[in-house]
PDB file of C-alpha atoms and ligand atoms in Angstrom:
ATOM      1  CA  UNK A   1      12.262  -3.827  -5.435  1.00  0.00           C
ATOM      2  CA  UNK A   2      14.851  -5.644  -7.613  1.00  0.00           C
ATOM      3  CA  UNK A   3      16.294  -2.704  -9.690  1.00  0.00           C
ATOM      4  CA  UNK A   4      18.977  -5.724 -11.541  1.00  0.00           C
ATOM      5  CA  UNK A   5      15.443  -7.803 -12.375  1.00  0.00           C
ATOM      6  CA  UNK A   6      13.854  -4.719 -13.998  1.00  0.00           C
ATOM      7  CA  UNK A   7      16.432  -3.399 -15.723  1.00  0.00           C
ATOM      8  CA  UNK A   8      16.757  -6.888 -17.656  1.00  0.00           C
ATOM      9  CA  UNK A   9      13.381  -7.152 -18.122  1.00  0.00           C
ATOM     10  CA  UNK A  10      13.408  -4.122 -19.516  1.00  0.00           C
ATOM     11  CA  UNK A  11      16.564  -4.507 -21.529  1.00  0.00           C
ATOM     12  CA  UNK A  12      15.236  -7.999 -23.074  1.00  0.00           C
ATOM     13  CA  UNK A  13      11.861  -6.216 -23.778  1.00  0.00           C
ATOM     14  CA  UNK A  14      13.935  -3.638 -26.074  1.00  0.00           C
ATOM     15  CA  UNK A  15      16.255  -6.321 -27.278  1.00  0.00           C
ATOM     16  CA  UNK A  16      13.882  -8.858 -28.452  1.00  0.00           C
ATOM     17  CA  UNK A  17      10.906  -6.255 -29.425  1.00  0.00           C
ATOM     18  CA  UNK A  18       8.403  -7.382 -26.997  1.00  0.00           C
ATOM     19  CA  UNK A  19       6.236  -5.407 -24.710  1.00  0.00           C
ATOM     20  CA  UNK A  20       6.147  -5.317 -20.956  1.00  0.00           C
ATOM     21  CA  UNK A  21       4.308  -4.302 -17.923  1.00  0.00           C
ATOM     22  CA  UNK A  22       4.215  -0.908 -16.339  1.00  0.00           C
ATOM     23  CA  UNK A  23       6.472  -1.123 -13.081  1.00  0.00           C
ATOM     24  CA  UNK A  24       5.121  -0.431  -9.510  1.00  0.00           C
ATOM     25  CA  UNK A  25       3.924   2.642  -8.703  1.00  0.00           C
ATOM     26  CA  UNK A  26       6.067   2.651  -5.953  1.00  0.00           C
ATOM     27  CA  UNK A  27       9.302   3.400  -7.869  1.00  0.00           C
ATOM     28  CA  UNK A  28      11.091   6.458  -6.947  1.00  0.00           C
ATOM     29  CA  UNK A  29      12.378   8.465  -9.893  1.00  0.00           C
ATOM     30  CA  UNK A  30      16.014   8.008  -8.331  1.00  0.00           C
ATOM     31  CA  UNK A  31      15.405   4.188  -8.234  1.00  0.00           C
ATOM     32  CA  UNK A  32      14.200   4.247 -12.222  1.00  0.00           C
ATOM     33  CA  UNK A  33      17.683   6.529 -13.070  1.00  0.00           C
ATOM     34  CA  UNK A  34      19.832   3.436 -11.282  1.00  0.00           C
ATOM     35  CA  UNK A  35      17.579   1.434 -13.421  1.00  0.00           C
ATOM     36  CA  UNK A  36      18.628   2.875 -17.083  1.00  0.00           C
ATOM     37  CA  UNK A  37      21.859   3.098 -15.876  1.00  0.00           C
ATOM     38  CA  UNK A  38      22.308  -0.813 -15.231  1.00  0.00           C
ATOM     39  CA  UNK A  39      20.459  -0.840 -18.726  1.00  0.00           C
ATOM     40  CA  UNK A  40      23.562   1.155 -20.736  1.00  0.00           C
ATOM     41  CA  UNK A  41      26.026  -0.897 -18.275  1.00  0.00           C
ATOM     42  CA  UNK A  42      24.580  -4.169 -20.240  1.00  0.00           C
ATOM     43  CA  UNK A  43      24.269  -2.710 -23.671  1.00  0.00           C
ATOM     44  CA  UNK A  44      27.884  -1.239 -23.353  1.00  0.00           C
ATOM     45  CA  UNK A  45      28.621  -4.778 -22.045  1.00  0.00           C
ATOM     46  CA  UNK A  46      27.455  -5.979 -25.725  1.00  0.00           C
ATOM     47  CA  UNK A  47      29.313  -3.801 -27.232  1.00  0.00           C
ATOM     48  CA  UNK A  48      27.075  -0.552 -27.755  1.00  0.00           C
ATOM     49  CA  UNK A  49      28.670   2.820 -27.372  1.00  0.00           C
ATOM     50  CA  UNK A  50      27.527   5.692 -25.125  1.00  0.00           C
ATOM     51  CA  UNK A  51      27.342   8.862 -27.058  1.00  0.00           C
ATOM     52  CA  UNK A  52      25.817  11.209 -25.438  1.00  0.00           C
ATOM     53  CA  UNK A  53      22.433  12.520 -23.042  1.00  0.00           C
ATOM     54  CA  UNK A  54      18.996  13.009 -25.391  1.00  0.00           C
ATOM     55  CA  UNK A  55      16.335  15.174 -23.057  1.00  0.00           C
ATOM     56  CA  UNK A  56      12.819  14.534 -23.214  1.00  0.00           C
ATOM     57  CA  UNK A  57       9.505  16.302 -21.917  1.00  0.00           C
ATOM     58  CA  UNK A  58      11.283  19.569 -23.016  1.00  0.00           C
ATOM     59  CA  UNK A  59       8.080  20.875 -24.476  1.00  0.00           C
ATOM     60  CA  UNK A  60       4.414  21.037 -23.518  1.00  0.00           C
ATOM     61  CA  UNK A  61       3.290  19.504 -26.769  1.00  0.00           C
ATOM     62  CA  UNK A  62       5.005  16.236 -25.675  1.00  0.00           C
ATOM     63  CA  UNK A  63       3.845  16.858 -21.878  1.00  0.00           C
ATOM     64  CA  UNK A  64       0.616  16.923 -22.759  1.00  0.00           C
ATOM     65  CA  UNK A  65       0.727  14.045 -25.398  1.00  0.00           C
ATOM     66  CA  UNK A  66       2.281  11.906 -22.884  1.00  0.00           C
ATOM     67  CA  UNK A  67       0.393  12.851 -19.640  1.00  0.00           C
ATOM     68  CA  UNK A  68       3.805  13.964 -17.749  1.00  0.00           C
ATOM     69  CA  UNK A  69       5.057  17.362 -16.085  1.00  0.00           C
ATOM     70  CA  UNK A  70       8.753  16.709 -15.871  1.00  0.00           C
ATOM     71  CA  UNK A  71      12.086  16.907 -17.714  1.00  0.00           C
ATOM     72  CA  UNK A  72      13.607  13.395 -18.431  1.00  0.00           C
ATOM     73  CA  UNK A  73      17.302  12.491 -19.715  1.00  0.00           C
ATOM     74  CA  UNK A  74      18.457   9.475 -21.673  1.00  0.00           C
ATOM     75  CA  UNK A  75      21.034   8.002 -22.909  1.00  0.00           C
ATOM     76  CA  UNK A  76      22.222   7.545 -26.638  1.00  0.00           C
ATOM     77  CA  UNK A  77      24.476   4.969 -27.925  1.00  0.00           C
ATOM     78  CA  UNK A  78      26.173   4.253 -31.732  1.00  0.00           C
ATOM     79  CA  UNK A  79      23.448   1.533 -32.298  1.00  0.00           C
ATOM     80  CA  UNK A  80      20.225   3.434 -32.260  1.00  0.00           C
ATOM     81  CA  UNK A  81      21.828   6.427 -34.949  1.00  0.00           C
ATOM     82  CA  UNK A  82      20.178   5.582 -38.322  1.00  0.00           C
ATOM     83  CA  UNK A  83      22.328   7.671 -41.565  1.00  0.00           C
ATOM     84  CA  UNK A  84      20.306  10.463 -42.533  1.00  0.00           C
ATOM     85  CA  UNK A  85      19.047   9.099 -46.500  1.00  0.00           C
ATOM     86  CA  UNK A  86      18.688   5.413 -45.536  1.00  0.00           C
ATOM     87  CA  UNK A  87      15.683   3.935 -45.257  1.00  0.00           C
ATOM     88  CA  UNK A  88      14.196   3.528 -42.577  1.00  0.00           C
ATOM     89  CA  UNK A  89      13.409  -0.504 -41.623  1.00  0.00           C
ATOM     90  CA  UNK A  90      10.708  -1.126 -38.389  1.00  0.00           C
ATOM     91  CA  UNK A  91      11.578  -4.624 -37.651  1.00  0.00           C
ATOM     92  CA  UNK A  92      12.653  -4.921 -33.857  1.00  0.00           C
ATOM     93  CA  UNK A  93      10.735  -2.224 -33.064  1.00  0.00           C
ATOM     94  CA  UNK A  94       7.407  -2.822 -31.023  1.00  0.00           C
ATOM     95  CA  UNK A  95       5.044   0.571 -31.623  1.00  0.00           C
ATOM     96  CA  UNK A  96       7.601   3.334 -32.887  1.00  0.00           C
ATOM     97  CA  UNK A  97       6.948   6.993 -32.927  1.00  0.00           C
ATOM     98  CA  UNK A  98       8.882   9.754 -34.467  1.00  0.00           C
ATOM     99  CA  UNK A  99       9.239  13.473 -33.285  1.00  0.00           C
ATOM    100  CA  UNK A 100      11.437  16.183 -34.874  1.00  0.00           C
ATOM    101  CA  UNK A 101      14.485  17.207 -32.529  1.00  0.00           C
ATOM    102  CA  UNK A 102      16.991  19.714 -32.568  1.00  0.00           C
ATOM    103  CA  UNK A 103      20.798  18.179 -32.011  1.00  0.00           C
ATOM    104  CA  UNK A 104      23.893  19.780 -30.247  1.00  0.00           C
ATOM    105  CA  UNK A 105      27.099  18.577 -31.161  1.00  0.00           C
ATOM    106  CA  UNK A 106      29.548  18.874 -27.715  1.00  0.00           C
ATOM    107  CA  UNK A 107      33.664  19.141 -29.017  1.00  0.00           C
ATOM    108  CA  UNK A 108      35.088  18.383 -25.603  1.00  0.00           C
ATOM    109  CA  UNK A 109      34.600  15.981 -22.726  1.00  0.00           C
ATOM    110  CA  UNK A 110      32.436  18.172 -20.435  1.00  0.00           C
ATOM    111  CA  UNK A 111      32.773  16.528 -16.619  1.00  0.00           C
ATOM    112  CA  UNK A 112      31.553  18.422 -13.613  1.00  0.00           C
ATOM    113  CA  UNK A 113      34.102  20.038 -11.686  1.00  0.00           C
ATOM    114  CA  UNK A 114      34.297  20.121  -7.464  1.00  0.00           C
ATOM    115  CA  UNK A 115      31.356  22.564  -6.060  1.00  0.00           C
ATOM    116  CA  UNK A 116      30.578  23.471  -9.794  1.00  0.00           C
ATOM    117  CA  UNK A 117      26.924  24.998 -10.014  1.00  0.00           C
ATOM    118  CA  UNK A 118      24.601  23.915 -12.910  1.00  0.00           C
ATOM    119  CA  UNK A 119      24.743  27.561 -13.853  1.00  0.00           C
ATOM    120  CA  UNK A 120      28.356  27.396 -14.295  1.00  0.00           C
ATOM    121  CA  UNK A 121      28.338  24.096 -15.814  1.00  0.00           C
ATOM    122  CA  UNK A 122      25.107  24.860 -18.589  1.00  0.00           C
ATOM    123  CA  UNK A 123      27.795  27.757 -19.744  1.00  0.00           C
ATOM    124  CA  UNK A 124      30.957  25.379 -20.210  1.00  0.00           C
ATOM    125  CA  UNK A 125      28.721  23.085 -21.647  1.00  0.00           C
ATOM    126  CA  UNK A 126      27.111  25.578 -24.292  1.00  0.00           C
ATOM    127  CA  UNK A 127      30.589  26.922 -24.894  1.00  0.00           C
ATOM    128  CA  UNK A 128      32.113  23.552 -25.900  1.00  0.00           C
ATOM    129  CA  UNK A 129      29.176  23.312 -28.239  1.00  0.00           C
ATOM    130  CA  UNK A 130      30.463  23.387 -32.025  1.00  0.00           C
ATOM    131  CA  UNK A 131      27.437  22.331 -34.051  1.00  0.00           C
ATOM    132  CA  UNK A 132      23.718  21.993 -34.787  1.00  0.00           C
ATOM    133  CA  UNK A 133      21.685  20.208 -36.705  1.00  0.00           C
ATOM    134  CA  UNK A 134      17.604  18.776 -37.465  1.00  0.00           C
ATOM    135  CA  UNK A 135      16.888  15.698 -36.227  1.00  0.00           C
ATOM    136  CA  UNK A 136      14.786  13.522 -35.572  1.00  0.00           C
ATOM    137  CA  UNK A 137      14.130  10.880 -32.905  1.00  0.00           C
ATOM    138  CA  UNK A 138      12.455   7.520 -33.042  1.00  0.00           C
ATOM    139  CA  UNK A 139      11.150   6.885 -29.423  1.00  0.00           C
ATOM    140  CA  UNK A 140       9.421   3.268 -28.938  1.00  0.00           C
ATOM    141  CA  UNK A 141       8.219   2.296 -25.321  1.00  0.00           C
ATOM    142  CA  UNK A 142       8.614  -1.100 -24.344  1.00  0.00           C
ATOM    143  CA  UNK A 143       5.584  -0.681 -21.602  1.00  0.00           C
ATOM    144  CA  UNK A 144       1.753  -1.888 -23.421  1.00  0.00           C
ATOM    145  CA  UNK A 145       0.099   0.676 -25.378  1.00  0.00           C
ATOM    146  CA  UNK A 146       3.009   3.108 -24.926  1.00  0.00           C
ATOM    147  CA  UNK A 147       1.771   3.892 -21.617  1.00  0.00           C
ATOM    148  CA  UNK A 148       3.796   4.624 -18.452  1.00  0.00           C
ATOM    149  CA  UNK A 149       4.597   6.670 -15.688  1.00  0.00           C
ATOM    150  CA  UNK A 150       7.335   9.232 -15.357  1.00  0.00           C
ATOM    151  CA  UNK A 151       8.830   6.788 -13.079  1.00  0.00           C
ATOM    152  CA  UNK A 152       8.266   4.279 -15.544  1.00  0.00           C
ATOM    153  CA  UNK A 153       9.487   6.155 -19.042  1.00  0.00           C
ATOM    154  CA  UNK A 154      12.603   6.965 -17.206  1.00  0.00           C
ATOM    155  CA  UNK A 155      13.539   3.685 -16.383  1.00  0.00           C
ATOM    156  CA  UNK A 156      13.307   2.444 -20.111  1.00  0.00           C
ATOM    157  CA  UNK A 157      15.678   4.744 -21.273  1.00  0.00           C
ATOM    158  CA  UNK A 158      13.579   7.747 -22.194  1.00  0.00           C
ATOM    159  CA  UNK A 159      11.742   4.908 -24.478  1.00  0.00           C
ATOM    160  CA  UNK A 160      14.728   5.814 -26.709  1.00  0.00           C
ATOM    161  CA  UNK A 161      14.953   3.800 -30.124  1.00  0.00           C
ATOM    162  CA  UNK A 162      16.492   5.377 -32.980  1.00  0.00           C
ATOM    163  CA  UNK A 163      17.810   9.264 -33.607  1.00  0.00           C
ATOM    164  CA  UNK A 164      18.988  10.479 -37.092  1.00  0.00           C
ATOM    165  CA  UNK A 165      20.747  13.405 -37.838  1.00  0.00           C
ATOM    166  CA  UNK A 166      20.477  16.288 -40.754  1.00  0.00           C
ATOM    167  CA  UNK A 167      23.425  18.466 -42.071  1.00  0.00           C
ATOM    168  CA  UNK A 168      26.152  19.935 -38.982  1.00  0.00           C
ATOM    169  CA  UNK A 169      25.678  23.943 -38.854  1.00  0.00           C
ATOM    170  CA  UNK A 170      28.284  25.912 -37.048  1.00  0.00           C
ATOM    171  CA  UNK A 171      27.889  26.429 -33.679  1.00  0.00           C
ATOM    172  CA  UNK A 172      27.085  29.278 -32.518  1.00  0.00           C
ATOM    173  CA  UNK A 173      24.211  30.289 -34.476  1.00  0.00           C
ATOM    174  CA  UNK A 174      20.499  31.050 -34.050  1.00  0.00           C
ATOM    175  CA  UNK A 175      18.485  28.482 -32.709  1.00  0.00           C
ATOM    176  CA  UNK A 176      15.822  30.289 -30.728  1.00  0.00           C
ATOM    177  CA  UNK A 177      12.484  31.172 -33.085  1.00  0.00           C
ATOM    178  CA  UNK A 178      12.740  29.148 -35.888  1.00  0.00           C
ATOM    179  CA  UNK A 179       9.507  27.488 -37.561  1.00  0.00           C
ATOM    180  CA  UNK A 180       9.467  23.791 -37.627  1.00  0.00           C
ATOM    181  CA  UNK A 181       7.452  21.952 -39.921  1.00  0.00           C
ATOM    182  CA  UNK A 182       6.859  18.336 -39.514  1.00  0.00           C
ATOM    183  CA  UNK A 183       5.128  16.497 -42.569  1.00  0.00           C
ATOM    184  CA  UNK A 184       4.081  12.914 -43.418  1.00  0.00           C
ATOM    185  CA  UNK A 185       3.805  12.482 -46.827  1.00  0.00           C
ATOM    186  CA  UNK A 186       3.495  15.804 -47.331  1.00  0.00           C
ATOM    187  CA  UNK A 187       1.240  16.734 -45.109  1.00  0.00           C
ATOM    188  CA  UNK A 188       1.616  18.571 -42.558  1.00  0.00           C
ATOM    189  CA  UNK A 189       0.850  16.975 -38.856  1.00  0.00           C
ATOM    190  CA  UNK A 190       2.928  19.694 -36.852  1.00  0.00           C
ATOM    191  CA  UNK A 191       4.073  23.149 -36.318  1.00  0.00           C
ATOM    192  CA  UNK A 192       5.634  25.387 -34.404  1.00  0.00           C
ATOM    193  CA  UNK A 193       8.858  27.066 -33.659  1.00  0.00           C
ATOM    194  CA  UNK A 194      11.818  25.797 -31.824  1.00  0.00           C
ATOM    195  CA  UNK A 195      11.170  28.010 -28.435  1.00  0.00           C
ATOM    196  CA  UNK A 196       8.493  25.433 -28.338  1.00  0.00           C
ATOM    197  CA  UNK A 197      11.525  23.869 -26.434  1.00  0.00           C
ATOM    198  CA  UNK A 198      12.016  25.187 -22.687  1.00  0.00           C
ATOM    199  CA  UNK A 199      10.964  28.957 -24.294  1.00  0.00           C
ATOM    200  CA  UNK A 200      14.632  28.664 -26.195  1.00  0.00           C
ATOM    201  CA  UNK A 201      16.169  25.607 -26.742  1.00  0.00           C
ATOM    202  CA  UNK A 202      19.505  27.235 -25.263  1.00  0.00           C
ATOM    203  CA  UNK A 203      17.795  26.620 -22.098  1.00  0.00           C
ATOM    204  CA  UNK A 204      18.313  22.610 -22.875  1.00  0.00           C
ATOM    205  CA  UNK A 205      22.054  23.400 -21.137  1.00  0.00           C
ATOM    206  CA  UNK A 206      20.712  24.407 -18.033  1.00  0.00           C
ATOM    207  CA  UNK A 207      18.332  21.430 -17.784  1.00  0.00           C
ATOM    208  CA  UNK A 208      21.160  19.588 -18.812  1.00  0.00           C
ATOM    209  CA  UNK A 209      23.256  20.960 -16.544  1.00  0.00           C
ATOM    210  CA  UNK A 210      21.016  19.827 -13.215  1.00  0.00           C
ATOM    211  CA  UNK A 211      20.334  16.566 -14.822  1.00  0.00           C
ATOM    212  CA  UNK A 212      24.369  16.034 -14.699  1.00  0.00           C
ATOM    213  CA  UNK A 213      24.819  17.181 -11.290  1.00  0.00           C
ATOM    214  CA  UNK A 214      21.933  15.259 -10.429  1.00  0.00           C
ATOM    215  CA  UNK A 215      21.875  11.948 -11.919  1.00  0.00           C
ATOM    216  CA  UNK A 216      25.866  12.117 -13.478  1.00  0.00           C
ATOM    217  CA  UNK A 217      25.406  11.531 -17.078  1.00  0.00           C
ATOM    218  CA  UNK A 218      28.077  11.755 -19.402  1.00  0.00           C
ATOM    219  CA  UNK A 219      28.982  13.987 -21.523  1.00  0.00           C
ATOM    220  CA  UNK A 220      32.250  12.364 -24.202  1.00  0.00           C
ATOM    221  CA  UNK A 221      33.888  14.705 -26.413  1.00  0.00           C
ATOM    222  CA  UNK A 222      31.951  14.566 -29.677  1.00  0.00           C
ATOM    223  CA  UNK A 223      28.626  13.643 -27.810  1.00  0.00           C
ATOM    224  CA  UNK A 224      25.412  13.909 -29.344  1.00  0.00           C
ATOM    225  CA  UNK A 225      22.547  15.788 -27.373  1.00  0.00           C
ATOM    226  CA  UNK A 226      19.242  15.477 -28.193  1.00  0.00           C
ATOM    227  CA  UNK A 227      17.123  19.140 -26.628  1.00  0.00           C
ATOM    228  CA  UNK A 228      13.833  17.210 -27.488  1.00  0.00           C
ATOM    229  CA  UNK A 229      10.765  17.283 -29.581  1.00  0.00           C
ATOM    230  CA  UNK A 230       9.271  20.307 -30.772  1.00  0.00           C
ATOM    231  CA  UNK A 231       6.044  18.665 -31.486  1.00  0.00           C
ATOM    232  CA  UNK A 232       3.596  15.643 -30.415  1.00  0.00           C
ATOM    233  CA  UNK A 233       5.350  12.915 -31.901  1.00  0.00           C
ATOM    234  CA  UNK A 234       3.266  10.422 -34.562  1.00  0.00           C
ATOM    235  CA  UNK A 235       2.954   7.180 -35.644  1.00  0.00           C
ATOM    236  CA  UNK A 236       5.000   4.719 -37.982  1.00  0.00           C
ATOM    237  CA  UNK A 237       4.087   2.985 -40.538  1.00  0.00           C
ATOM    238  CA  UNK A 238       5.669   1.634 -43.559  1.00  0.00           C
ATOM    239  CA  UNK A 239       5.723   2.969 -46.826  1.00  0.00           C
ATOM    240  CA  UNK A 240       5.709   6.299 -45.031  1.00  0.00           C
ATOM    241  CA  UNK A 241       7.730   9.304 -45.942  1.00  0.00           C
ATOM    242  CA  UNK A 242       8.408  11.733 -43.028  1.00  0.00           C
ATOM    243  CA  UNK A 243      10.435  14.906 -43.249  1.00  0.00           C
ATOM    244  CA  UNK A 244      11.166  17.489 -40.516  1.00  0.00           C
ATOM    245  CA  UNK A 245      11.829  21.238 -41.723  1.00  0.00           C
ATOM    246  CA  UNK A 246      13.518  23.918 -39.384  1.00  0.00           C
ATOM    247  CA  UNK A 247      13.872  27.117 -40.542  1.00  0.00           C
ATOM    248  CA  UNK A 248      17.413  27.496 -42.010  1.00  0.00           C
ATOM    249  CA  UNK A 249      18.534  23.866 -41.855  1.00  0.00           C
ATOM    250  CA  UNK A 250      18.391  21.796 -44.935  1.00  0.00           C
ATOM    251  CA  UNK A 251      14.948  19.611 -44.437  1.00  0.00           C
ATOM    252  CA  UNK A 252      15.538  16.036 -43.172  1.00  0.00           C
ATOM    253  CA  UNK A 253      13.778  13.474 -44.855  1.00  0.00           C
ATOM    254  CA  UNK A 254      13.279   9.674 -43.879  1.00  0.00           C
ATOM    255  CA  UNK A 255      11.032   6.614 -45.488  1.00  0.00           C
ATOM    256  CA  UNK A 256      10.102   4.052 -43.632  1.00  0.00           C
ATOM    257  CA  UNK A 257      10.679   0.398 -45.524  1.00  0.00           C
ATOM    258  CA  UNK A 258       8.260  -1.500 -46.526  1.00  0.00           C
TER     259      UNK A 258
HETATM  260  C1  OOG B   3       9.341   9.664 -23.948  1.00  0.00           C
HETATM  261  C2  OOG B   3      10.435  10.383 -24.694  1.00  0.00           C
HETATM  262  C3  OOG B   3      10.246  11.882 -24.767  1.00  0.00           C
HETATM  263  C4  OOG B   3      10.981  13.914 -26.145  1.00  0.00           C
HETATM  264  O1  OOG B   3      11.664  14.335 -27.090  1.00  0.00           O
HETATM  265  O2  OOG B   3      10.161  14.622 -25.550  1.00  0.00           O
HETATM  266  C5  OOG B   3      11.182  12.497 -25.752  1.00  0.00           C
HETATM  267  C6  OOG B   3       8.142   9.327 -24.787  1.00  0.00           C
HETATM  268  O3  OOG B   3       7.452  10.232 -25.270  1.00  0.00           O
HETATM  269  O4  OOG B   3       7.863   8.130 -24.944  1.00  0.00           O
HETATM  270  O5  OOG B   3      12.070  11.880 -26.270  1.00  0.00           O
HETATM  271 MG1   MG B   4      12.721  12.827 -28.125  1.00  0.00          MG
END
């Protein structure tokens, strides 16, 4: 298998908003993380900056939605973060979802140390945590009909597309337990509470954690960590307004152009 040849295909597939075959079933989950990888190494090449590890899969509404049983990491760069309060524009975007997130915001540059345990490195990592906020995450596959295989989702980047982020709290606080309410145009199309994610969405770090020792994703001072969606996520479509409300952060609130 030509890992290079995929990961272009799959980089021009995101680039020029065009969709693509599912890869072989063949492909080992290690073989789809050297895939994204080669996939940030040619959008950094263009000039895109790495920000920070989003998590996906982290709750059963989105397991089930999507047909997989298994935690998945991303990565994030300056070029998919849309302002909170600006509209929203689909153009090169191929069949875009949107599912409300929780965000971590990491002070320091959090690198494995030699023989560290994911235990010990979840805690340094939720330690060097100074802030949380709503989000929200636009996630677009680039495989037909927004189909794929865990293999296959991991490969394109998590189907990562856009992420947009509400008002910083102070970290630590209370994240564990809060409702969520996520509305298009006013109407509600999900609910639940943020231990929807992993039980508590502190447990994000120790999946983290593993996925670092595992896989070695970066984690830059300042980075951005998506935990993952609470809920299913839904459909775009212009014109729309969509607003995501956890309990004790000021709602976030996007329109889509159009
Ligand atoms: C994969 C991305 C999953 C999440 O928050 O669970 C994800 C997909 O659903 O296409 O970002
Ligand atoms: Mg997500």
């Amino acid at each position: 298998m030509d890992l290079n040849a995929i990961a272009h295909t799959l980089d021009e597939a995101q680039a020029q908003a065009r969709e693509t075959e599912q890869l072989d079933a063949e492909l080992h989950i290690d073989q789809a993380y050297e895939i994204q990888s080669k996939i940030l190494a040619a959008r950094t090449e263009r000039g895109e900056n790495y920000i920070g590890p989003k998590l996906g899969f982290t709750s059963k509404a989105k397991m089930e939605q999507m047909g997989v049983d298994n935690i998945i990491v991303g990565f994030l760069t300056d070029s998919m973060h849309h302002a909170a309060g600006e509209p929203l524009s689909l153009e090169g975007l191929i069949h875009p979802r949107i599912e409300p997130e929780l965000v971590f915001k990491i002070g320091q540059e959090i690198t494995p140390t030699e023989g560290e345990g994911a235990e010990e490195l979840a805690t340094r990592l939720r330690e060097a945590t100074t802030h949380v906020a709503a989000g929200m995450e636009v996630i677009d596959s680039r495989y037909k009909n927004f189909k794929f295989s865990l293999a296959d989702v991991v490969a394109d980047n998590t189907s990562a597309a856009k992420f947009i982020v509400g008002d910083w709290q102070e970290f630590p606080r209370e994240v564990a337990g809060l409702d969520v309410k996520f509305l298009i145009d006013g109407e509600e199309v999900g609910s639940a509470t943020t231990d929807a994610i992993l039980g508590n969405p502190l447990e994000a770090f120790n999946q983290l954690a593993e996925m670092i020792l595992k896989y070695g994703f970066e984690v830059p001072a300042g980075a951005i960590i998506l935990a993952g969606s609470v809920t299913a996520a839904q459909w775009l479509k212009p014109g729309q307004n969509i607003e995501a409300h956890i309990e004790g952060f000021e709602p976030l609130q996007v329109t889509i152009a159009g």
